[in-house]
Short mmCIF file of C-alpha atoms in Angstrom, two decimals:
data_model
loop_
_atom_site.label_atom_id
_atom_site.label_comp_id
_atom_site.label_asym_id
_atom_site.label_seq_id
_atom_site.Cartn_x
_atom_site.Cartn_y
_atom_site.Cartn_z
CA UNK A 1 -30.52 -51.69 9.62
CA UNK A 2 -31.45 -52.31 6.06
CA UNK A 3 -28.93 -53.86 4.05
CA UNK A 4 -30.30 -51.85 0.75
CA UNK A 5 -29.37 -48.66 3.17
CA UNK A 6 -26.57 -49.05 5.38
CA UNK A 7 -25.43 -46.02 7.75
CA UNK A 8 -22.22 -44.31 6.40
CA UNK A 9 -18.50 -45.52 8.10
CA UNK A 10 -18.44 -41.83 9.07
CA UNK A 11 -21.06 -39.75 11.14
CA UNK A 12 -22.63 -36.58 8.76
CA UNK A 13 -20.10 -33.38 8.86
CA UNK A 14 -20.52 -31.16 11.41
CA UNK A 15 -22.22 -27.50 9.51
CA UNK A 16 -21.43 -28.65 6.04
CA UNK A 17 -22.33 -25.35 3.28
CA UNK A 18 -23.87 -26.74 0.75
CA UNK A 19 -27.98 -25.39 0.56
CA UNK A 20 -30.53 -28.43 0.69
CA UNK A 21 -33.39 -27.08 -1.37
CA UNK A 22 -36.72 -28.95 -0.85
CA UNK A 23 -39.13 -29.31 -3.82
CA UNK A 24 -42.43 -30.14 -3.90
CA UNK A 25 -44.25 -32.14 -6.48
CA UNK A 26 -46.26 -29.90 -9.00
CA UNK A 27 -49.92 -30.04 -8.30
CA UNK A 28 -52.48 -33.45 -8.81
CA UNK A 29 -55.95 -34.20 -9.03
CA UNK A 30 -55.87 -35.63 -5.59
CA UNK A 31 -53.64 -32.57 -4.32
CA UNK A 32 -55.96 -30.17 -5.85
CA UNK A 33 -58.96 -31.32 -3.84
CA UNK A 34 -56.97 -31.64 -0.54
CA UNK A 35 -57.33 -35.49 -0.85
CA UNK A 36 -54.56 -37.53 0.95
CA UNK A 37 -52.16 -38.70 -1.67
CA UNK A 38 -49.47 -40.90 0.12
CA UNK A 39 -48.14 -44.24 -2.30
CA UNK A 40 -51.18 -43.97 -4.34
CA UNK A 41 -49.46 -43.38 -7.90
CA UNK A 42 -51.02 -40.80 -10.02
CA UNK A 43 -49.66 -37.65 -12.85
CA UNK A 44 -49.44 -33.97 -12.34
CA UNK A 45 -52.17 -31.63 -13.76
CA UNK A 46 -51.31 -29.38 -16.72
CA UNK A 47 -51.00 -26.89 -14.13
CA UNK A 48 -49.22 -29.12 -11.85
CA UNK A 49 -46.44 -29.43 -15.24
CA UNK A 50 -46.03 -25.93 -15.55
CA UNK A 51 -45.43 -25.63 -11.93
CA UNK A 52 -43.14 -28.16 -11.97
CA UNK A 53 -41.13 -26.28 -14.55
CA UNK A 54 -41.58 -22.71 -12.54
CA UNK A 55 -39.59 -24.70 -9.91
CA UNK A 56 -37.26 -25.39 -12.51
CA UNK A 57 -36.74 -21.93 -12.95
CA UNK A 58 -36.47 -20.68 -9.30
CA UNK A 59 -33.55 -23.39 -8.94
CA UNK A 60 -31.66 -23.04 -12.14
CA UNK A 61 -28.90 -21.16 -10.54
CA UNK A 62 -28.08 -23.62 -8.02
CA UNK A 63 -25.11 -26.09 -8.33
CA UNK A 64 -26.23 -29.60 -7.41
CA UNK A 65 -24.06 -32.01 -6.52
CA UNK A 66 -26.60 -34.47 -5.73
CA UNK A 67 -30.06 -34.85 -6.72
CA UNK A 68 -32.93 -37.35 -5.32
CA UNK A 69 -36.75 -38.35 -6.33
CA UNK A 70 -39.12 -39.87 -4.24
CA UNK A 71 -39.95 -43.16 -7.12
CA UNK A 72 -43.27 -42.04 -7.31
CA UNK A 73 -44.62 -40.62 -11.01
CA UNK A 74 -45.32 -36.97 -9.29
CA UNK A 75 -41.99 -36.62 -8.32
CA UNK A 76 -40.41 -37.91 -11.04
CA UNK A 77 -42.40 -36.25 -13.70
CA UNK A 78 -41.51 -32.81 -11.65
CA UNK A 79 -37.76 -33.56 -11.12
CA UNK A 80 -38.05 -34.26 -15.10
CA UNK A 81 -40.16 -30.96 -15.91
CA UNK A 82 -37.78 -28.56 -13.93
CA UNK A 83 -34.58 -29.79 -15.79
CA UNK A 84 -32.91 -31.96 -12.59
CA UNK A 85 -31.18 -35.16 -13.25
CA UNK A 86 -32.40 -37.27 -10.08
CA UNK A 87 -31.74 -40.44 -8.71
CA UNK A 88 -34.21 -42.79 -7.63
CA UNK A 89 -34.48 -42.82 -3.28
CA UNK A 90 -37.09 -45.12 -2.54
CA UNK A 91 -37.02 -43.84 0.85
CA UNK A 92 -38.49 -40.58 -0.43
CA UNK A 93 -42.07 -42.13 -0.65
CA UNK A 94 -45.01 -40.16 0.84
CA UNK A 95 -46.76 -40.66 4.32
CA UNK A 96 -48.32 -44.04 4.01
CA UNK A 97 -52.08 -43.18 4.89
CA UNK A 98 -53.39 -46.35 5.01
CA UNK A 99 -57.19 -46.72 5.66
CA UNK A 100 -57.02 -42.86 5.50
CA UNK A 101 -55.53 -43.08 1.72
CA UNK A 102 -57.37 -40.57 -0.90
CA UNK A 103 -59.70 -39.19 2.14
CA UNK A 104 -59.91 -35.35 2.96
CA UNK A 105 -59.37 -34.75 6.33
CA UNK A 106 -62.96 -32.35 6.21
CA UNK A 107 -64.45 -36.32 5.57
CA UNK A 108 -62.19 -37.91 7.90
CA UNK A 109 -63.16 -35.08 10.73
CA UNK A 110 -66.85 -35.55 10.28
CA UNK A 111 -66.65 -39.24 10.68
CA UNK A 112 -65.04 -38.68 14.04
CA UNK A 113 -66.62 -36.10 15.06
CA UNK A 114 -63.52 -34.38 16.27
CA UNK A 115 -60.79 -32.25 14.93
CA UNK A 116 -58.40 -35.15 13.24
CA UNK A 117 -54.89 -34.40 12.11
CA UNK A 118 -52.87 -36.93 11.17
CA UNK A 119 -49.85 -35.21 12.64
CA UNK A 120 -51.69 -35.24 15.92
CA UNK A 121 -53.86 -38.46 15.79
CA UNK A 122 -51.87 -40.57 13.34
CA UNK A 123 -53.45 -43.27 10.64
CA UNK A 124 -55.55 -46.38 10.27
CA UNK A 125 -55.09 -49.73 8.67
CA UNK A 126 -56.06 -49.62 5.15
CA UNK A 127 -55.24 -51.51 1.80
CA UNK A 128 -51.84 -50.95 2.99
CA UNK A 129 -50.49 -50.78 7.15
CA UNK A 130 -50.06 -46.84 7.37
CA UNK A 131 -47.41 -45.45 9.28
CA UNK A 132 -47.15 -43.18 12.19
CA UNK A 133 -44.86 -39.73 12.00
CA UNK A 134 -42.37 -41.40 13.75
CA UNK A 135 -41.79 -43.64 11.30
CA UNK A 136 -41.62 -41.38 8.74
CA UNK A 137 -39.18 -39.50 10.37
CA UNK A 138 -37.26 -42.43 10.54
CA UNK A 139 -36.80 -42.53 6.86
CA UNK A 140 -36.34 -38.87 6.58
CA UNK A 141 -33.17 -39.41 8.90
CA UNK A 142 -31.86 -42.02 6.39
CA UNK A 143 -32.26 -39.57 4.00
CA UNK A 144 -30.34 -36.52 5.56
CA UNK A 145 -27.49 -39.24 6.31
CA UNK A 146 -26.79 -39.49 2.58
CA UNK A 147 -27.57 -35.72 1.75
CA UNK A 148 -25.38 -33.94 4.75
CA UNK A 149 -22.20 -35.29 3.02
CA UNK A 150 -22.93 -34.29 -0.19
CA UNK A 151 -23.42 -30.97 0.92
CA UNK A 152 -20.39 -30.82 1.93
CA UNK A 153 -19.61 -30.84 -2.24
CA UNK A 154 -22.42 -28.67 -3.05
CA UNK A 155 -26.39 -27.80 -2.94
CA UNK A 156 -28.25 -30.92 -2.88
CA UNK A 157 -32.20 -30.70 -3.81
CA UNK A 158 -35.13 -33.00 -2.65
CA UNK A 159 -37.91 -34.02 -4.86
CA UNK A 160 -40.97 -35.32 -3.23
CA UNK A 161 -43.80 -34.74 -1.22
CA UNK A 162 -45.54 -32.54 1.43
CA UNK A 163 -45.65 -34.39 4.40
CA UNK A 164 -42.99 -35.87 3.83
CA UNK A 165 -40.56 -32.69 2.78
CA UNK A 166 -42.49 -31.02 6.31
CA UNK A 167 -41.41 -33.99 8.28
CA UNK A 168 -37.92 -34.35 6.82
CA UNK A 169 -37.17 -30.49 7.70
CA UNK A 170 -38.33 -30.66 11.29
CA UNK A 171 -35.62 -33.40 11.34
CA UNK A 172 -32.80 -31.32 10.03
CA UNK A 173 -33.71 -29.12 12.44
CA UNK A 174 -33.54 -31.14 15.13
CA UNK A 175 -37.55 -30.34 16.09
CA UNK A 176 -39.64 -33.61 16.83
CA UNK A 177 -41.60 -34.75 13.80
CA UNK A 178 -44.79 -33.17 14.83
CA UNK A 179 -43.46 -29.83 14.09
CA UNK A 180 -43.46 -30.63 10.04
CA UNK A 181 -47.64 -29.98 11.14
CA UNK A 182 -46.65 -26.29 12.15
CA UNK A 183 -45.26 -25.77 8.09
CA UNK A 184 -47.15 -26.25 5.25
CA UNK A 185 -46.10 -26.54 1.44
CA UNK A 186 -47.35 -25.84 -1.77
CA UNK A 187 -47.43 -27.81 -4.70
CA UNK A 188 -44.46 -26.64 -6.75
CA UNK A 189 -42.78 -24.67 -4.12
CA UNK A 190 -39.45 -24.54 -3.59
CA UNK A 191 -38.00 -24.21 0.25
CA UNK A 192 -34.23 -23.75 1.17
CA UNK A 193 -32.57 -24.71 3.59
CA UNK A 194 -28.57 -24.84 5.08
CA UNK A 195 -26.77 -24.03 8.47
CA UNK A 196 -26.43 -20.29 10.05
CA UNK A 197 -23.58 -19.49 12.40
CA UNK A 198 -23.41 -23.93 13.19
CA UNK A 199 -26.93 -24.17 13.34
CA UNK A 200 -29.66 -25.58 10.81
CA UNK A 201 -31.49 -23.04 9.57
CA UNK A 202 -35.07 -22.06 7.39
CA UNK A 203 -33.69 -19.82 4.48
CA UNK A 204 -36.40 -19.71 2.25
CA UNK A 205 -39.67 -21.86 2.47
CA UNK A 206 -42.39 -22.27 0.46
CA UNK A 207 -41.54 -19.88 -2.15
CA UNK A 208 -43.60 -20.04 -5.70
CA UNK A 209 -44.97 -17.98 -8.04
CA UNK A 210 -47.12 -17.25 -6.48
CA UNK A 211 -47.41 -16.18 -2.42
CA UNK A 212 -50.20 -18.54 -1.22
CA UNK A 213 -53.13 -16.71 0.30
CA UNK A 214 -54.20 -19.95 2.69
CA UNK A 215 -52.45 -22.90 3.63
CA UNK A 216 -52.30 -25.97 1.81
CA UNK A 217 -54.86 -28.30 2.71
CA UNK A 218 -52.68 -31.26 1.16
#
């Protein structure tokens, strides 16, 4: 146990009402061209800003009684955009990639010579170790241990990143962490979820402007 992050004295509340709406960074260079953006630091397009603040817009009725931002710019720079006043969760950092940090998986896949996922076949040692999905998951729990009780209060929202929102939802729901590869998110899109009738539910997911007419290759 990290003593930056202890567990709570109390377990989470059982089917607390409070919404937990996910949001995804606006868009990047890196996200644009499908590139694998995991603790490499860089800003939001001009279209990634304005769909920062269209998420802004889709959750401006909501009540928060807790925000959180991943500390990376993308995240921070959209909580900023779309009017939320977030506090930092380092925890909230993206899949570390590792060796397979700013590679497309089309590149990665051709190198191979098989069908690569990194949901499926996992990471390599890079400029920095890389994680597996497990591990991930690991921090996404840490996360829902400080957000379940605050939902209790009220809606909490979630600003980070893809793989990491996908991975932190198929937690809540109590799926194994592969199943964040069965989801896929936008950049800018908003997802909602809560509990229905004691269990954890989908209520809205990866809602934008815009309906997406593929999925997101980042």
């Amino acid at each position: 146990m990290s003593l930056d992050d202890p567990l709570p004295d109390r377990p989470a509340p059982d089917n607390p009402q409070g919404n937990l709406v996910l949001i995804r960074h606006g868009e990047t260079e890196w996200s644009k061209s499908g590139r694998h953006t995991g603790l490499t630091d860089i800003p939001l397009t001009a279209r990634g800003e304005d769909l920062a603040r269209g998420a802004g817009r889709l959750v401006a009725r909501y009540d928060f009684s807790l925000v959180l931002t991943s500390p990376l710019e993308r995240a921070r720079r959209t909580a900023e955009l779309a009017g939320l006043d977030a506090q930092i969760d380092p925890l909230m950092v993206e899949w570390d990639y590792g060796g397979y940090e700013g590679r497309t998986t089309r590149d990665i896949r051709a190198e191979l010579g098989y069908n690569w996922s990194a949901f499926t076949h996992g990471v390599i040692r890079g400029a920095t170790p890389g994680e597996t999905v497990e591990e991930v998951a690991a921090r996404a729990s840490r996360v829902l241990n400080r957000v379940l009780p605050a939902m209790v209060e009220g809606d909490v929202a979630l600003v980070a990143h893809g793989h990491f929102l996908r991975i932190l939802t198929a937690v809540f729901l109590r799926m194994a962490p592969r199943f964040g590869a069965q989801i896929t998110l936008d950049a800018g899109s908003v997802s909602v979820l809560s509990y229905y009738r004691e269990q954890p539910a989908i209520v809205s997911w990866n809602y934008g402007l815009v309906l997406p007419l593929e999925p997101s290759e980042s």
